[in-house]
């Protein structure tokens, strides 16, 4: 909710990773500092939104004293702007975090993960076939069968390959 209200998601590709990184941080540290948030999000890649709105949404979990960017200056609010910067969202509109409630992983997702056996996915197109194996053994067998096939993980470097 907080990332969405802070306009921290455009295409949505990075959002699950950002949310799960923040979830893990909050499970271990319910009132993180800004440095904790930046470190927790450090392994995530966002190519369209930019990190500012994502971090702004995450900062709402900080204790007031540990996350201020005003460097000791007082905050002034005029016409929906804070210190001359337009306010993108109002923290008062967010659901409060209840420190007495433990953040739990959704039980329905845990049940779904336990009940479904992972299956290899194969997608065939006109010029290419994509295979997503679920075991290391299957990956090794596929690589032996198709030694020139590239291994594609996040595929964030596709633009580099096209520009060479």
CSV table of C-alpha atoms in Angstrom, one decimal:
chain,number,residue,atom,x,y,z
A,1,UNK,CA,0.0,0.0,0.0
A,2,UNK,CA,2.7,2.5,1.0
A,3,UNK,CA,4.8,1.9,-2.1
A,4,UNK,CA,1.7,2.3,-4.3
A,5,UNK,CA,0.5,5.5,-2.6
A,6,UNK,CA,4.0,7.0,-2.9
A,7,UNK,CA,3.8,6.3,-6.7
A,8,UNK,CA,6.6,3.8,-6.3
A,9,UNK,CA,5.4,1.4,-9.0
A,10,UNK,CA,5.1,2.0,-12.8
A,11,UNK,CA,5.5,-1.3,-14.7
A,12,UNK,CA,5.4,-3.4,-11.6
A,13,UNK,CA,8.2,-5.7,-12.5
A,14,UNK,CA,10.5,-4.7,-9.6
A,15,UNK,CA,7.6,-4.3,-7.0
A,16,UNK,CA,7.5,-7.9,-5.7
A,17,UNK,CA,11.2,-7.8,-5.0
A,18,UNK,CA,11.0,-4.4,-3.3
A,19,UNK,CA,8.0,-5.5,-1.2
A,20,UNK,CA,9.6,-8.7,-0.1
A,21,UNK,CA,12.9,-7.0,0.8
A,22,UNK,CA,11.0,-4.5,2.9
A,23,UNK,CA,8.9,-7.3,4.4
A,24,UNK,CA,12.1,-9.2,5.5
A,25,UNK,CA,13.5,-5.9,6.9
A,26,UNK,CA,10.3,-5.2,8.9
A,27,UNK,CA,10.2,-8.7,10.2
A,28,UNK,CA,13.7,-8.2,11.7
A,29,UNK,CA,13.5,-4.5,12.5
A,30,UNK,CA,10.0,-3.0,12.9
A,31,UNK,CA,11.3,0.6,12.9
A,32,UNK,CA,14.2,0.7,10.5
A,33,UNK,CA,16.4,3.7,9.8
A,34,UNK,CA,16.8,5.2,6.3
A,35,UNK,CA,20.2,3.4,6.0
A,36,UNK,CA,18.5,0.1,6.8
A,37,UNK,CA,15.9,0.6,4.1
A,38,UNK,CA,18.5,1.6,1.5
A,39,UNK,CA,20.6,-1.5,2.4
A,40,UNK,CA,17.6,-3.8,2.3
A,41,UNK,CA,16.5,-2.5,-1.2
A,42,UNK,CA,20.1,-2.5,-2.5
A,43,UNK,CA,19.9,-5.8,-4.4
A,44,UNK,CA,16.8,-4.8,-6.3
A,45,UNK,CA,16.9,-3.3,-9.8
A,46,UNK,CA,14.3,-0.7,-10.9
A,47,UNK,CA,14.6,0.7,-14.4
A,48,UNK,CA,11.5,2.9,-14.8
A,49,UNK,CA,10.2,4.3,-11.5
A,50,UNK,CA,13.4,5.3,-9.9
A,51,UNK,CA,14.2,4.7,-6.3
A,52,UNK,CA,13.0,8.0,-4.8
A,53,UNK,CA,9.3,7.2,-4.7
A,54,UNK,CA,10.0,3.6,-3.6
A,55,UNK,CA,12.2,4.8,-0.7
A,56,UNK,CA,9.6,7.5,0.1
A,57,UNK,CA,7.0,4.9,0.6
A,58,UNK,CA,9.3,2.7,2.7
A,59,UNK,CA,10.4,5.7,4.8
A,60,UNK,CA,7.0,5.8,6.3
A,61,UNK,CA,8.0,2.8,8.5
A,62,UNK,CA,10.9,4.7,10.0
A,63,UNK,CA,10.8,6.2,13.5
A,64,UNK,CA,10.4,9.9,13.1
A,65,UNK,CA,13.8,10.8,14.5
A,66,UNK,CA,15.8,8.3,12.4
A,67,UNK,CA,14.5,9.2,9.0
A,68,UNK,CA,14.3,12.9,8.6
A,69,UNK,CA,15.9,14.6,5.5
A,70,UNK,CA,15.6,18.1,6.9
A,71,UNK,CA,19.1,18.1,8.6
A,72,UNK,CA,17.8,19.6,11.8
A,73,UNK,CA,15.6,22.2,10.0
A,74,UNK,CA,11.9,22.5,11.0
A,75,UNK,CA,9.3,21.2,8.6
A,76,UNK,CA,6.9,23.8,7.2
A,77,UNK,CA,3.8,22.9,5.3
A,78,UNK,CA,2.1,25.4,3.0
A,79,UNK,CA,-0.6,24.7,0.4
A,80,UNK,CA,0.1,20.9,0.3
A,81,UNK,CA,3.9,21.5,0.0
A,82,UNK,CA,6.4,20.6,2.6
A,83,UNK,CA,9.4,22.9,2.6
A,84,UNK,CA,8.6,24.0,-1.0
A,85,UNK,CA,8.3,20.4,-2.3
A,86,UNK,CA,4.9,19.1,-3.4
A,87,UNK,CA,3.6,16.4,-1.2
A,88,UNK,CA,2.9,13.2,-3.2
A,89,UNK,CA,0.9,11.5,-0.5
A,90,UNK,CA,-0.2,12.2,3.0
A,91,UNK,CA,1.1,9.8,5.6
A,92,UNK,CA,-2.1,10.2,7.6
A,93,UNK,CA,-4.0,8.4,4.8
A,94,UNK,CA,-1.9,5.2,5.3
A,95,UNK,CA,-3.1,2.3,7.4
A,96,UNK,CA,-1.2,2.4,10.6
A,97,UNK,CA,1.5,-0.3,11.3
A,98,UNK,CA,0.5,-2.1,14.5
A,99,UNK,CA,3.6,-3.1,16.4
A,100,UNK,CA,1.7,-5.7,18.4
A,101,UNK,CA,0.8,-7.6,15.2
A,102,UNK,CA,3.4,-9.7,13.5
A,103,UNK,CA,3.7,-9.3,9.8
A,104,UNK,CA,2.9,-12.8,8.5
A,105,UNK,CA,3.4,-14.3,5.1
A,106,UNK,CA,-0.1,-14.8,3.6
A,107,UNK,CA,-1.3,-18.3,4.6
A,108,UNK,CA,-3.1,-18.8,1.2
A,109,UNK,CA,0.2,-18.4,-0.6
A,110,UNK,CA,2.0,-20.8,1.7
A,111,UNK,CA,-0.8,-23.4,1.1
A,112,UNK,CA,-0.6,-22.8,-2.7
A,113,UNK,CA,3.2,-23.3,-2.6
A,114,UNK,CA,2.9,-26.5,-0.6
A,115,UNK,CA,0.2,-28.0,-2.7
A,116,UNK,CA,1.6,-27.2,-6.2
A,117,UNK,CA,4.4,-29.3,-7.6
A,118,UNK,CA,6.7,-27.1,-9.7
A,119,UNK,CA,6.5,-27.9,-13.4
A,120,UNK,CA,9.0,-27.1,-16.2
A,121,UNK,CA,7.5,-24.4,-18.4
A,122,UNK,CA,8.2,-24.4,-22.2
A,123,UNK,CA,7.2,-21.6,-24.5
A,124,UNK,CA,7.6,-22.1,-28.3
A,125,UNK,CA,7.6,-19.1,-30.7
A,126,UNK,CA,8.3,-18.8,-34.4
A,127,UNK,CA,12.0,-18.2,-33.9
A,128,UNK,CA,12.8,-19.2,-30.3
A,129,UNK,CA,11.9,-21.7,-27.6
A,130,UNK,CA,12.2,-20.7,-23.9
A,131,UNK,CA,12.5,-23.4,-21.3
A,132,UNK,CA,12.3,-22.8,-17.6
A,133,UNK,CA,13.6,-25.9,-15.8
A,134,UNK,CA,12.8,-26.4,-12.1
A,135,UNK,CA,15.8,-28.6,-11.1
A,136,UNK,CA,19.5,-28.3,-11.5
A,137,UNK,CA,19.6,-31.8,-13.1
A,138,UNK,CA,17.1,-30.7,-15.8
A,139,UNK,CA,19.1,-27.5,-16.4
A,140,UNK,CA,22.3,-29.5,-16.9
A,141,UNK,CA,20.6,-32.0,-19.3
A,142,UNK,CA,19.1,-29.1,-21.3
A,143,UNK,CA,22.5,-27.3,-21.5
A,144,UNK,CA,24.2,-30.5,-22.7
A,145,UNK,CA,21.5,-31.0,-25.3
A,146,UNK,CA,21.6,-27.3,-26.4
A,147,UNK,CA,25.2,-26.1,-25.6
A,148,UNK,CA,24.8,-22.8,-27.5
A,149,UNK,CA,21.6,-21.8,-25.8
A,150,UNK,CA,22.1,-18.9,-23.4
A,151,UNK,CA,21.2,-19.0,-19.8
A,152,UNK,CA,18.8,-16.1,-19.1
A,153,UNK,CA,18.3,-15.0,-15.6
A,154,UNK,CA,17.0,-11.5,-15.0
A,155,UNK,CA,17.6,-10.5,-18.7
A,156,UNK,CA,18.4,-7.0,-17.7
A,157,UNK,CA,21.4,-6.8,-20.0
A,158,UNK,CA,19.4,-7.4,-23.2
A,159,UNK,CA,19.8,-3.8,-24.3
A,160,UNK,CA,23.6,-4.2,-24.1
A,161,UNK,CA,23.6,-7.2,-26.4
A,162,UNK,CA,21.4,-5.5,-29.0
A,163,UNK,CA,23.6,-2.3,-29.1
A,164,UNK,CA,26.8,-4.2,-29.7
